[in-house]
């Protein structure tokens, strides 16, 4: 995702967290990380919207002075599909933790701070131990080649 230079500082500071794009087809996907300057923009969601859904409030939230200003930047190609993209910025060296839908960013950190990495490790070990081992046939584990040969 490419942003005009005048918006980048607001994105880095977290003041701009959405963008309206007009494309022929989607160019980003939710969960995708896209380089911006020395950090990354991580797409949280991408929602198709109508051109009439773009309000002055949405334009200002996107870093523009109004709808006219936003459309002057967004309408530059052959696309006619309008997308509202919500994202957050990751500074250089930052790691992004996947969130479950509806989870508050700070709430996840508070819970993670009280749980050590050994807690998640033991949870993984429990899942591995409770899983079923692969079925062994007389020739060993089933693979594509053993299925074709018949055993």
PDB file of C-alpha atoms in Angstrom:
ATOM      1  CA  UNK A   1       0.000   0.000   0.000  1.00  0.00           C
ATOM      2  CA  UNK A   2       1.428   3.326  -1.009  1.00  0.00           C
ATOM      3  CA  UNK A   3       0.526   6.540   0.809  1.00  0.00           C
ATOM      4  CA  UNK A   4       1.107  10.099  -0.283  1.00  0.00           C
ATOM      5  CA  UNK A   5       4.016  11.667   1.611  1.00  0.00           C
ATOM      6  CA  UNK A   6       1.818  14.196   3.390  1.00  0.00           C
ATOM      7  CA  UNK A   7      -0.129  11.375   5.130  1.00  0.00           C
ATOM      8  CA  UNK A   8       2.827   9.262   6.289  1.00  0.00           C
ATOM      9  CA  UNK A   9       3.619  11.177   9.486  1.00  0.00           C
ATOM     10  CA  UNK A  10      -0.016  10.896  10.625  1.00  0.00           C
ATOM     11  CA  UNK A  11       0.045   7.162   9.885  1.00  0.00           C
ATOM     12  CA  UNK A  12       3.300   6.673  11.821  1.00  0.00           C
ATOM     13  CA  UNK A  13       1.840   8.536  14.819  1.00  0.00           C
ATOM     14  CA  UNK A  14      -1.398   6.507  14.711  1.00  0.00           C
ATOM     15  CA  UNK A  15      -3.648   9.483  13.910  1.00  0.00           C
ATOM     16  CA  UNK A  16      -4.581   8.040  10.507  1.00  0.00           C
ATOM     17  CA  UNK A  17      -5.839   4.454  10.693  1.00  0.00           C
ATOM     18  CA  UNK A  18      -7.985   4.107   7.577  1.00  0.00           C
ATOM     19  CA  UNK A  19      -7.836   4.756   3.861  1.00  0.00           C
ATOM     20  CA  UNK A  20     -10.365   4.852   1.039  1.00  0.00           C
ATOM     21  CA  UNK A  21      -9.124   3.204  -2.150  1.00  0.00           C
ATOM     22  CA  UNK A  22     -10.707   2.993  -5.586  1.00  0.00           C
ATOM     23  CA  UNK A  23      -9.404  -0.040  -7.447  1.00  0.00           C
ATOM     24  CA  UNK A  24     -10.392  -2.375 -10.257  1.00  0.00           C
ATOM     25  CA  UNK A  25      -9.922  -5.271  -7.778  1.00  0.00           C
ATOM     26  CA  UNK A  26      -8.578  -5.557  -4.219  1.00  0.00           C
ATOM     27  CA  UNK A  27      -4.839  -4.892  -3.984  1.00  0.00           C
ATOM     28  CA  UNK A  28      -4.372  -5.787  -0.300  1.00  0.00           C
ATOM     29  CA  UNK A  29      -5.796  -8.367   2.078  1.00  0.00           C
ATOM     30  CA  UNK A  30      -6.718  -8.325   5.744  1.00  0.00           C
ATOM     31  CA  UNK A  31      -3.731  -9.416   7.808  1.00  0.00           C
ATOM     32  CA  UNK A  32      -1.278  -8.374   5.108  1.00  0.00           C
ATOM     33  CA  UNK A  33       1.846  -6.370   5.997  1.00  0.00           C
ATOM     34  CA  UNK A  34       2.974  -3.678   3.591  1.00  0.00           C
ATOM     35  CA  UNK A  35       6.215  -1.718   3.860  1.00  0.00           C
ATOM     36  CA  UNK A  36       5.923   2.001   4.504  1.00  0.00           C
ATOM     37  CA  UNK A  37       9.138   3.937   4.997  1.00  0.00           C
ATOM     38  CA  UNK A  38      11.108   1.995   7.621  1.00  0.00           C
ATOM     39  CA  UNK A  39       8.082   0.254   9.219  1.00  0.00           C
ATOM     40  CA  UNK A  40       4.992  -1.610   8.047  1.00  0.00           C
ATOM     41  CA  UNK A  41       1.284  -0.987   7.653  1.00  0.00           C
ATOM     42  CA  UNK A  42      -0.809  -3.990   8.738  1.00  0.00           C
ATOM     43  CA  UNK A  43      -4.286  -4.231   7.206  1.00  0.00           C
ATOM     44  CA  UNK A  44      -6.932  -4.981   9.852  1.00  0.00           C
ATOM     45  CA  UNK A  45      -9.930  -5.044   7.487  1.00  0.00           C
ATOM     46  CA  UNK A  46     -10.998  -4.215   3.955  1.00  0.00           C
ATOM     47  CA  UNK A  47     -14.671  -3.446   3.343  1.00  0.00           C
ATOM     48  CA  UNK A  48     -16.315  -2.663   0.008  1.00  0.00           C
ATOM     49  CA  UNK A  49     -18.291   0.584   0.249  1.00  0.00           C
ATOM     50  CA  UNK A  50     -20.179   2.888  -2.130  1.00  0.00           C
ATOM     51  CA  UNK A  51     -18.830   6.214  -3.300  1.00  0.00           C
ATOM     52  CA  UNK A  52     -21.816   7.831  -1.578  1.00  0.00           C
ATOM     53  CA  UNK A  53     -20.680   6.309   1.766  1.00  0.00           C
ATOM     54  CA  UNK A  54     -17.655   8.621   1.815  1.00  0.00           C
ATOM     55  CA  UNK A  55     -18.444  11.453   4.223  1.00  0.00           C
ATOM     56  CA  UNK A  56     -16.431  14.465   5.337  1.00  0.00           C
ATOM     57  CA  UNK A  57     -15.864  12.680   8.668  1.00  0.00           C
ATOM     58  CA  UNK A  58     -14.448   9.618   6.904  1.00  0.00           C
ATOM     59  CA  UNK A  59     -12.286  11.853   4.706  1.00  0.00           C
ATOM     60  CA  UNK A  60     -10.869  13.623   7.780  1.00  0.00           C
ATOM     61  CA  UNK A  61     -10.317  10.276   9.525  1.00  0.00           C
ATOM     62  CA  UNK A  62      -8.312   9.277   6.422  1.00  0.00           C
ATOM     63  CA  UNK A  63      -6.149  12.402   6.704  1.00  0.00           C
ATOM     64  CA  UNK A  64      -7.869  14.622   4.139  1.00  0.00           C
ATOM     65  CA  UNK A  65      -9.639  17.958   4.570  1.00  0.00           C
ATOM     66  CA  UNK A  66     -12.859  16.709   2.946  1.00  0.00           C
ATOM     67  CA  UNK A  67     -14.433  14.374   0.399  1.00  0.00           C
ATOM     68  CA  UNK A  68     -13.276  16.455  -2.561  1.00  0.00           C
ATOM     69  CA  UNK A  69      -9.659  16.362  -1.327  1.00  0.00           C
ATOM     70  CA  UNK A  70      -9.832  12.581  -0.735  1.00  0.00           C
ATOM     71  CA  UNK A  71     -11.344  11.841  -4.153  1.00  0.00           C
ATOM     72  CA  UNK A  72      -8.737  13.974  -5.901  1.00  0.00           C
ATOM     73  CA  UNK A  73      -6.126  11.549  -4.560  1.00  0.00           C
ATOM     74  CA  UNK A  74      -8.119   8.299  -4.640  1.00  0.00           C
ATOM     75  CA  UNK A  75      -9.609   8.620  -8.153  1.00  0.00           C
ATOM     76  CA  UNK A  76      -6.595   8.335 -10.384  1.00  0.00           C
ATOM     77  CA  UNK A  77      -6.940   5.009 -12.216  1.00  0.00           C
ATOM     78  CA  UNK A  78      -9.529   2.985 -14.092  1.00  0.00           C
ATOM     79  CA  UNK A  79     -10.996   1.397 -10.961  1.00  0.00           C
ATOM     80  CA  UNK A  80     -14.572   1.881  -9.865  1.00  0.00           C
ATOM     81  CA  UNK A  81     -14.703  -0.417  -6.804  1.00  0.00           C
ATOM     82  CA  UNK A  82     -14.445   1.544  -3.553  1.00  0.00           C
ATOM     83  CA  UNK A  83     -12.846  -0.006  -0.458  1.00  0.00           C
ATOM     84  CA  UNK A  84     -12.496   1.210   3.116  1.00  0.00           C
ATOM     85  CA  UNK A  85      -9.260  -0.164   4.516  1.00  0.00           C
ATOM     86  CA  UNK A  86      -8.568  -0.078   8.262  1.00  0.00           C
ATOM     87  CA  UNK A  87      -4.970  -0.583   9.336  1.00  0.00           C
ATOM     88  CA  UNK A  88      -2.352   0.107  11.977  1.00  0.00           C
ATOM     89  CA  UNK A  89       1.303   1.039  11.714  1.00  0.00           C
ATOM     90  CA  UNK A  90       4.172  -1.085  13.019  1.00  0.00           C
ATOM     91  CA  UNK A  91       7.379   0.844  13.669  1.00  0.00           C
ATOM     92  CA  UNK A  92      10.705  -0.746  12.657  1.00  0.00           C
ATOM     93  CA  UNK A  93      11.494  -3.850  14.701  1.00  0.00           C
ATOM     94  CA  UNK A  94       7.986  -4.161  16.159  1.00  0.00           C
ATOM     95  CA  UNK A  95       6.151  -7.477  16.173  1.00  0.00           C
ATOM     96  CA  UNK A  96       2.467  -7.708  15.532  1.00  0.00           C
ATOM     97  CA  UNK A  97       0.339 -10.065  17.608  1.00  0.00           C
ATOM     98  CA  UNK A  98      -2.688 -11.540  15.871  1.00  0.00           C
ATOM     99  CA  UNK A  99      -5.895 -10.426  17.576  1.00  0.00           C
ATOM    100  CA  UNK A 100      -9.143 -12.292  17.755  1.00  0.00           C
ATOM    101  CA  UNK A 101     -12.173 -10.350  16.482  1.00  0.00           C
ATOM    102  CA  UNK A 102     -13.452  -7.979  19.172  1.00  0.00           C
ATOM    103  CA  UNK A 103     -10.315  -8.186  21.320  1.00  0.00           C
ATOM    104  CA  UNK A 104      -9.056  -4.897  22.686  1.00  0.00           C
ATOM    105  CA  UNK A 105      -5.352  -4.327  21.928  1.00  0.00           C
ATOM    106  CA  UNK A 106      -4.494  -3.370  25.521  1.00  0.00           C
ATOM    107  CA  UNK A 107      -6.592  -6.151  27.015  1.00  0.00           C
ATOM    108  CA  UNK A 108      -4.544  -8.784  25.141  1.00  0.00           C
ATOM    109  CA  UNK A 109      -1.268  -7.308  26.409  1.00  0.00           C
ATOM    110  CA  UNK A 110      -2.383  -7.303  30.030  1.00  0.00           C
ATOM    111  CA  UNK A 111      -3.342 -10.968  29.856  1.00  0.00           C
ATOM    112  CA  UNK A 112      -0.148 -11.884  28.000  1.00  0.00           C
ATOM    113  CA  UNK A 113       1.998 -10.121  30.577  1.00  0.00           C
ATOM    114  CA  UNK A 114       0.763 -12.363  33.360  1.00  0.00           C
ATOM    115  CA  UNK A 115       1.292 -15.556  31.358  1.00  0.00           C
ATOM    116  CA  UNK A 116       4.817 -16.785  30.720  1.00  0.00           C
ATOM    117  CA  UNK A 117       5.934 -18.357  27.487  1.00  0.00           C
ATOM    118  CA  UNK A 118       6.141 -21.691  29.331  1.00  0.00           C
ATOM    119  CA  UNK A 119       2.329 -21.509  29.764  1.00  0.00           C
ATOM    120  CA  UNK A 120       1.811 -21.471  26.012  1.00  0.00           C
ATOM    121  CA  UNK A 121       4.509 -24.124  25.592  1.00  0.00           C
ATOM    122  CA  UNK A 122       2.764 -26.502  27.993  1.00  0.00           C
ATOM    123  CA  UNK A 123      -0.528 -25.826  26.199  1.00  0.00           C
ATOM    124  CA  UNK A 124       1.113 -26.829  22.913  1.00  0.00           C
ATOM    125  CA  UNK A 125       2.563 -29.985  24.470  1.00  0.00           C
ATOM    126  CA  UNK A 126      -0.899 -30.960  25.769  1.00  0.00           C
ATOM    127  CA  UNK A 127      -2.350 -30.552  22.270  1.00  0.00           C
ATOM    128  CA  UNK A 128       0.426 -32.669  20.737  1.00  0.00           C
ATOM    129  CA  UNK A 129       0.062 -35.427  23.333  1.00  0.00           C
ATOM    130  CA  UNK A 130      -3.714 -35.588  22.927  1.00  0.00           C
ATOM    131  CA  UNK A 131      -3.556 -35.754  19.117  1.00  0.00           C
ATOM    132  CA  UNK A 132      -3.842 -39.064  17.280  1.00  0.00           C
ATOM    133  CA  UNK A 133      -0.618 -40.489  15.840  1.00  0.00           C
ATOM    134  CA  UNK A 134      -0.577 -41.185  12.085  1.00  0.00           C
ATOM    135  CA  UNK A 135      -1.907 -44.579  11.063  1.00  0.00           C
ATOM    136  CA  UNK A 136       0.939 -46.927  10.221  1.00  0.00           C
ATOM    137  CA  UNK A 137       0.582 -49.522   7.496  1.00  0.00           C
ATOM    138  CA  UNK A 138       2.907 -52.434   6.958  1.00  0.00           C
ATOM    139  CA  UNK A 139       5.121 -50.280   4.734  1.00  0.00           C
ATOM    140  CA  UNK A 140       5.263 -47.324   7.143  1.00  0.00           C
ATOM    141  CA  UNK A 141       3.301 -44.044   7.132  1.00  0.00           C
ATOM    142  CA  UNK A 142       0.945 -43.496   4.218  1.00  0.00           C
ATOM    143  CA  UNK A 143       2.349 -41.224   1.532  1.00  0.00           C
ATOM    144  CA  UNK A 144       1.212 -40.453  -2.002  1.00  0.00           C
ATOM    145  CA  UNK A 145       3.696 -42.920  -3.448  1.00  0.00           C
ATOM    146  CA  UNK A 146       2.677 -45.785  -1.117  1.00  0.00           C
ATOM    147  CA  UNK A 147      -1.010 -45.166  -1.881  1.00  0.00           C
ATOM    148  CA  UNK A 148      -0.318 -45.388  -5.622  1.00  0.00           C
ATOM    149  CA  UNK A 149       1.654 -48.605  -5.197  1.00  0.00           C
ATOM    150  CA  UNK A 150      -1.035 -50.029  -2.983  1.00  0.00           C
ATOM    151  CA  UNK A 151       0.718 -50.319   0.271  1.00  0.00           C
TER     152      UNK A 151
END
